[in-house]
mmCIF file of C-alpha atoms in Angstrom:
data_model
loop_
_atom_site.group_PDB
_atom_site.id
_atom_site.type_symbol
_atom_site.label_atom_id
_atom_site.label_comp_id
_atom_site.label_asym_id
_atom_site.label_seq_id
_atom_site.Cartn_x
_atom_site.Cartn_y
_atom_site.Cartn_z
ATOM 1 C CA MET V 1 38.576 32.773 85.434
ATOM 2 C CA ARG V 2 40.671 29.744 84.881
ATOM 3 C CA LEU V 3 39.960 27.877 81.676
ATOM 4 C CA ALA V 4 39.117 24.203 81.740
ATOM 5 C CA SER V 5 41.887 21.761 80.936
ATOM 6 C CA LEU V 6 41.847 19.532 77.882
ATOM 7 C CA ALA V 7 41.124 16.560 80.075
ATOM 8 C CA ALA V 8 38.257 18.418 81.733
ATOM 9 C CA LEU V 9 36.915 19.426 78.337
ATOM 10 C CA ALA V 10 37.071 15.854 77.123
ATOM 11 C CA ALA V 11 35.056 14.852 80.130
ATOM 12 C CA ALA V 12 32.582 17.660 79.467
ATOM 13 C CA VAL V 13 32.164 16.685 75.818
ATOM 14 C CA ALA V 14 31.942 13.033 76.741
ATOM 15 C CA LEU V 15 29.988 13.059 79.957
ATOM 16 C CA VAL V 16 27.307 15.700 79.396
ATOM 17 C CA ALA V 17 24.549 13.145 79.186
ATOM 18 C CA ALA V 18 20.922 13.940 78.931
ATOM 19 C CA ALA V 19 18.272 11.260 79.147
ATOM 20 C CA PRO V 20 18.846 8.331 76.779
ATOM 21 C CA LEU V 21 17.910 9.197 73.214
ATOM 22 C CA GLN V 22 14.459 8.060 72.164
ATOM 23 C CA PRO V 23 13.386 7.068 68.649
ATOM 24 C CA PRO V 24 12.202 10.158 66.756
ATOM 25 C CA PRO V 25 8.449 10.596 66.325
ATOM 26 C CA PRO V 26 7.031 9.738 62.890
ATOM 27 C CA ASP V 27 6.662 13.405 61.915
ATOM 28 C CA THR V 28 10.287 14.376 62.647
ATOM 29 C CA PRO V 29 11.580 16.352 59.635
ATOM 30 C CA THR V 30 14.519 15.046 57.648
ATOM 31 C CA VAL V 31 17.128 16.453 55.318
ATOM 32 C CA THR V 32 19.700 14.527 53.278
ATOM 33 C CA LEU V 33 22.909 15.422 51.455
ATOM 34 C CA PRO V 34 25.207 13.273 49.316
ATOM 35 C CA ALA V 35 27.606 11.446 51.614
ATOM 36 C CA GLU V 36 30.580 12.655 49.565
ATOM 37 C CA ALA V 37 31.205 15.124 46.747
ATOM 38 C CA ARG V 38 34.382 15.939 44.821
ATOM 39 C CA THR V 39 35.654 19.103 43.181
ATOM 40 C CA PRO V 40 38.999 20.569 42.019
ATOM 41 C CA PRO V 41 40.622 23.309 44.115
ATOM 42 C CA GLY V 42 39.161 26.746 43.453
ATOM 43 C CA ARG V 43 36.083 25.452 41.611
ATOM 44 C CA VAL V 44 32.526 26.142 42.771
ATOM 45 C CA LEU V 45 30.501 23.078 43.762
ATOM 46 C CA LYS V 46 26.704 23.122 43.968
ATOM 47 C CA LEU V 47 25.230 21.175 46.899
ATOM 48 C CA ALA V 48 21.490 20.446 47.036
ATOM 49 C CA ALA V 49 19.607 19.360 50.160
ATOM 50 C CA ASP V 50 16.754 16.890 49.748
ATOM 51 C CA THR V 51 13.991 17.740 52.221
ATOM 52 C CA ALA V 52 10.310 18.502 52.523
ATOM 53 C CA GLY V 53 11.139 21.303 54.937
ATOM 54 C CA ARG V 54 10.571 24.879 53.843
ATOM 55 C CA GLN V 55 13.936 26.173 55.019
ATOM 56 C CA VAL V 56 17.398 24.641 55.305
ATOM 57 C CA ARG V 57 20.259 25.918 57.424
ATOM 58 C CA TRP V 58 23.879 25.211 56.447
ATOM 59 C CA ALA V 59 27.195 25.069 58.308
ATOM 60 C CA LEU V 60 30.761 24.548 57.174
ATOM 61 C CA VAL V 61 32.997 22.837 59.727
ATOM 62 C CA SER V 62 36.145 24.574 58.467
ATOM 63 C CA ASP V 63 37.441 28.123 58.351
ATOM 64 C CA ASP V 64 39.534 27.744 55.174
ATOM 65 C CA ALA V 65 36.690 27.353 52.651
ATOM 66 C CA ASP V 66 33.497 29.171 51.660
ATOM 67 C CA LEU V 67 29.848 28.099 51.711
ATOM 68 C CA VAL V 68 27.132 30.402 50.328
ATOM 69 C CA PRO V 69 23.464 29.279 50.568
ATOM 70 C CA PHE V 70 20.984 30.227 47.832
ATOM 71 C CA PRO V 71 18.067 32.468 48.864
ATOM 72 C CA ASP V 72 15.684 29.468 48.950
ATOM 73 C CA GLY V 73 18.036 27.762 51.422
ATOM 74 C CA LYS V 74 17.932 24.328 49.775
ATOM 75 C CA VAL V 75 21.035 24.835 47.630
ATOM 76 C CA ALA V 76 24.468 26.081 48.656
ATOM 77 C CA LEU V 77 27.682 26.848 46.771
ATOM 78 C CA PHE V 78 30.959 25.499 48.156
ATOM 79 C CA CYS V 79 34.486 26.516 47.201
ATOM 80 C CA ALA V 80 37.910 25.788 48.727
ATOM 81 C CA PRO V 81 41.274 26.999 47.381
ATOM 82 C CA LYS V 82 43.328 24.117 48.790
ATOM 83 C CA PRO V 83 43.063 20.303 48.556
ATOM 84 C CA GLY V 84 41.582 18.608 51.595
ATOM 85 C CA ARG V 85 38.477 17.074 53.100
ATOM 86 C CA TYR V 86 35.782 19.538 54.205
ATOM 87 C CA THR V 87 32.563 18.779 56.073
ATOM 88 C CA VAL V 88 29.267 20.516 55.256
ATOM 89 C CA LEU V 89 26.203 20.182 57.502
ATOM 90 C CA ALA V 90 22.553 20.976 56.726
ATOM 91 C CA TRP V 91 19.386 20.725 58.797
ATOM 92 C CA THR V 92 15.759 21.813 58.775
ATOM 93 C CA ALA V 93 12.772 21.976 61.135
ATOM 94 C CA ALA V 94 8.997 21.626 61.114
ATOM 95 C CA ALA V 95 6.522 22.691 63.793
ATOM 96 C CA ASP V 96 9.390 23.561 66.157
ATOM 97 C CA VAL V 97 10.906 20.072 65.731
ATOM 98 C CA PRO V 98 14.484 20.169 64.359
ATOM 99 C CA SER V 99 15.897 17.497 62.095
ATOM 100 C CA GLU V 100 19.156 15.657 62.578
ATOM 101 C CA ALA V 101 22.003 17.383 60.735
ATOM 102 C CA ALA V 102 22.854 15.855 57.357
ATOM 103 C CA ARG V 103 26.569 15.564 56.593
ATOM 104 C CA CYS V 104 28.487 15.753 53.311
ATOM 105 C CA VAL V 105 32.261 15.377 53.034
ATOM 106 C CA VAL V 106 33.562 17.488 50.156
ATOM 107 C CA VAL V 107 36.865 16.152 48.824
ATOM 108 C CA VAL V 108 38.834 18.921 47.130
ATOM 109 C CA GLY V 109 41.569 17.719 44.801
ATOM 110 C CA ASP V 110 43.092 14.279 45.293
ATOM 111 C CA SER V 111 42.840 14.209 49.089
ATOM 112 C CA PRO V 112 43.091 10.545 50.172
ATOM 113 C CA SER V 113 40.566 8.839 52.377
ATOM 114 C CA PRO V 114 41.509 8.536 56.049
ATOM 115 C CA THR V 115 43.824 5.633 56.787
ATOM 116 C CA PRO V 116 42.070 2.880 58.748
ATOM 117 C CA PRO V 117 43.430 2.491 62.276
ATOM 118 C CA SER V 118 45.679 -0.382 63.188
ATOM 119 C CA PRO V 119 43.693 -3.447 64.250
ATOM 120 C CA ALA V 120 45.870 -3.439 67.370
ATOM 121 C CA ASP V 121 44.673 0.025 68.437
ATOM 122 C CA PRO V 122 42.639 -0.609 71.613
ATOM 123 C CA LEU V 123 40.776 2.669 71.189
ATOM 124 C CA ALA V 124 39.369 1.628 67.793
ATOM 125 C CA ALA V 125 38.441 -1.784 69.157
ATOM 126 C CA ASP V 126 36.654 -0.254 72.142
ATOM 127 C CA VAL V 127 34.809 2.223 69.912
ATOM 128 C CA ARG V 128 33.511 -0.620 67.734
ATOM 129 C CA LYS V 129 32.243 -2.546 70.742
ATOM 130 C CA LEU V 130 30.658 0.443 72.469
ATOM 131 C CA PHE V 131 29.038 1.557 69.212
ATOM 132 C CA ALA V 132 27.574 -1.917 68.651
ATOM 133 C CA ASP V 133 26.080 -1.903 72.150
ATOM 134 C CA ASP V 134 24.472 1.532 71.763
ATOM 135 C CA PRO V 135 20.684 1.240 71.166
ATOM 136 C CA SER V 136 20.174 4.696 69.623
ATOM 137 C CA PRO V 137 18.664 4.635 66.099
ATOM 138 C CA ASP V 138 20.686 7.743 65.182
ATOM 139 C CA LYS V 139 24.052 6.446 66.380
ATOM 140 C CA ALA V 140 25.699 6.184 62.936
ATOM 141 C CA GLY V 141 25.130 9.865 62.205
ATOM 142 C CA HIS V 142 26.293 10.893 65.648
ATOM 143 C CA LEU V 143 29.457 8.795 65.303
ATOM 144 C CA ALA V 144 30.225 10.501 61.983
ATOM 145 C CA GLN V 145 29.696 13.935 63.528
ATOM 146 C CA LEU V 146 31.923 13.054 66.477
ATOM 147 C CA ALA V 147 34.631 12.025 64.005
ATOM 148 C CA VAL V 148 34.257 15.397 62.272
ATOM 149 C CA LEU V 149 34.783 17.138 65.609
ATOM 150 C CA TYR V 150 38.112 15.427 66.276
ATOM 151 C CA ARG V 151 39.275 15.703 62.657
ATOM 152 C CA GLU V 152 38.796 19.476 62.986
ATOM 153 C CA ALA V 153 40.527 19.421 66.387
ATOM 154 C CA VAL V 154 43.733 18.418 64.591
ATOM 155 C CA LYS V 155 43.715 21.872 62.961
ATOM 156 C CA TYR V 156 42.980 23.602 66.258
ATOM 157 C CA ALA V 157 46.064 22.064 67.833
ATOM 158 C CA ASP V 158 48.289 23.952 65.379
ATOM 159 C CA ALA V 159 46.347 27.242 65.295
ATOM 160 C CA ALA V 160 48.458 30.263 66.213
ATOM 161 C CA ASP V 161 45.584 31.917 68.100
ATOM 162 C CA VAL V 162 45.171 28.861 70.352
ATOM 163 C CA ARG V 163 47.874 29.446 72.955
ATOM 164 C CA THR V 164 47.041 27.270 75.962
ATOM 165 C CA ALA V 165 45.510 23.906 76.750
ATOM 166 C CA GLY V 166 42.422 25.700 78.036
ATOM 167 C CA GLU V 167 41.987 27.695 74.818
ATOM 168 C CA LEU V 168 42.261 24.512 72.791
ATOM 169 C CA ALA V 169 39.662 22.950 75.084
ATOM 170 C CA ALA V 170 37.314 25.891 74.569
ATOM 171 C CA ARG V 171 37.647 25.676 70.781
ATOM 172 C CA ILE V 172 36.734 21.987 70.806
ATOM 173 C CA ARG V 173 33.877 22.574 73.239
ATOM 174 C CA THR V 174 32.348 25.180 70.912
ATOM 175 C CA ALA V 175 32.560 22.836 67.934
ATOM 176 C CA ALA V 176 31.093 19.971 69.965
ATOM 177 C CA SER V 177 28.025 21.975 70.957
ATOM 178 C CA SER V 178 27.078 22.464 67.301
ATOM 179 C CA LEU V 179 27.832 18.959 66.049
ATOM 180 C CA VAL V 180 26.823 16.329 68.596
ATOM 181 C CA PRO V 181 23.746 16.189 70.873
ATOM 182 C CA PRO V 182 24.786 16.025 74.557
ATOM 183 C CA GLY V 183 23.161 12.643 75.147
ATOM 184 C CA ALA V 184 24.559 10.907 72.053
ATOM 185 C CA LEU V 185 27.046 8.022 72.252
ATOM 186 C CA VAL V 186 27.902 8.683 75.890
ATOM 187 C CA PRO V 187 29.931 5.458 76.431
ATOM 188 C CA VAL V 188 31.995 6.151 73.295
ATOM 189 C CA ARG V 189 32.640 9.710 74.421
ATOM 190 C CA LYS V 190 33.658 8.544 77.902
ATOM 191 C CA ARG V 191 36.208 6.214 76.310
ATOM 192 C CA VAL V 192 37.583 9.047 74.187
ATOM 193 C CA ALA V 193 37.764 11.310 77.248
ATOM 194 C CA ASP V 194 39.780 8.689 79.117
ATOM 195 C CA GLU V 195 42.220 8.428 76.203
ATOM 196 C CA ILE V 196 42.702 12.203 75.980
ATOM 197 C CA ALA V 197 43.261 12.480 79.731
ATOM 198 C CA LYS V 198 46.172 10.004 79.453
ATOM 199 C CA HIS V 199 48.157 12.135 77.023
ATOM 200 C CA LEU V 200 47.341 15.849 77.377
ATOM 201 C CA PRO V 201 47.889 18.424 80.166
ATOM 202 C CA VAL V 202 45.369 18.538 82.992
ATOM 203 C CA ASP V 203 46.114 22.218 83.675
ATOM 204 C CA GLY V 204 44.283 24.539 81.286
ATOM 205 C CA ASP V 205 46.846 27.332 81.827
ATOM 206 C CA VAL V 206 49.704 25.264 80.386
ATOM 207 C CA PRO V 207 51.052 26.948 77.205
ATOM 208 C CA LEU V 208 50.972 24.833 74.071
ATOM 209 C CA ASP V 209 54.596 24.339 73.047
ATOM 210 C CA ALA V 210 55.617 22.584 69.833
ATOM 211 C CA GLY V 211 55.797 19.193 71.501
ATOM 212 C CA THR V 212 52.377 19.460 73.121
ATOM 213 C CA ARG V 213 50.842 20.616 69.839
ATOM 214 C CA ARG V 214 52.300 17.604 68.027
ATOM 215 C CA THR V 215 51.019 15.291 70.735
ATOM 216 C CA ALA V 216 47.538 16.825 70.626
ATOM 217 C CA ALA V 217 47.325 16.748 66.826
ATOM 218 C CA ALA V 218 48.443 13.127 66.650
ATOM 219 C CA LEU V 219 46.027 12.120 69.405
ATOM 220 C CA PHE V 220 43.052 13.902 67.818
ATOM 221 C CA ALA V 221 43.862 12.324 64.446
ATOM 222 C CA ARG V 222 43.991 8.904 66.095
ATOM 223 C CA VAL V 223 40.654 9.511 67.822
ATOM 224 C CA ALA V 224 39.049 10.702 64.577
ATOM 225 C CA THR V 225 40.339 7.688 62.668
ATOM 226 C CA ALA V 226 39.032 5.334 65.343
ATOM 227 C CA LEU V 227 35.630 6.995 65.086
ATOM 228 C CA GLU V 228 35.657 6.890 61.271
ATOM 229 C CA VAL V 229 36.230 3.156 61.069
ATOM 230 C CA LYS V 230 33.091 1.263 60.105
ATOM 231 C CA PRO V 231 32.113 -0.739 63.211
#
């Protein structure tokens, strides 16, 4: 079965739109993490989730670090051998109602903050406008999670086990399903899909050569930076 192209994936990630998001009911559970934490390479960092929920689930949006939850679920130990920026997610639930995922960026070593995009970048400008027009009360968290997705996609573009445009698309699609609700920030995601379709192969069977990998990595980094800018 032929794999979807990168452009098709972008459309899938961007255009899968459920009904417009509604404000959460008053009894929706919550969980919070520190927005950022720092640790030297190879050192263990303790992360604690603040929540009234009985159980917390954790996820690490990287495959080059370790995250080990405590038995009670509200504390986890993080460790990474190399400098970089790593994203940790945590969420809970109550009475079959899940919380939004909390996000913590763990900075290992002296990894610099992302460089703000050029003011002339039309993608960043469009993201700011579309974000401002979005009525969802959870849009800031969803924008941050969407940025995480494309920051991780930079690594996928250079992964040896990702051989074709379709395989790269599948890797991003899997990450998207765990990070961003399908109905969140639909106009922003449409704009990102349009930008990806301009620069990457439309045929999912196209092998990823060195040039295409560089193009994809640079594009995903640009998208992530546009999404990380404070609107």
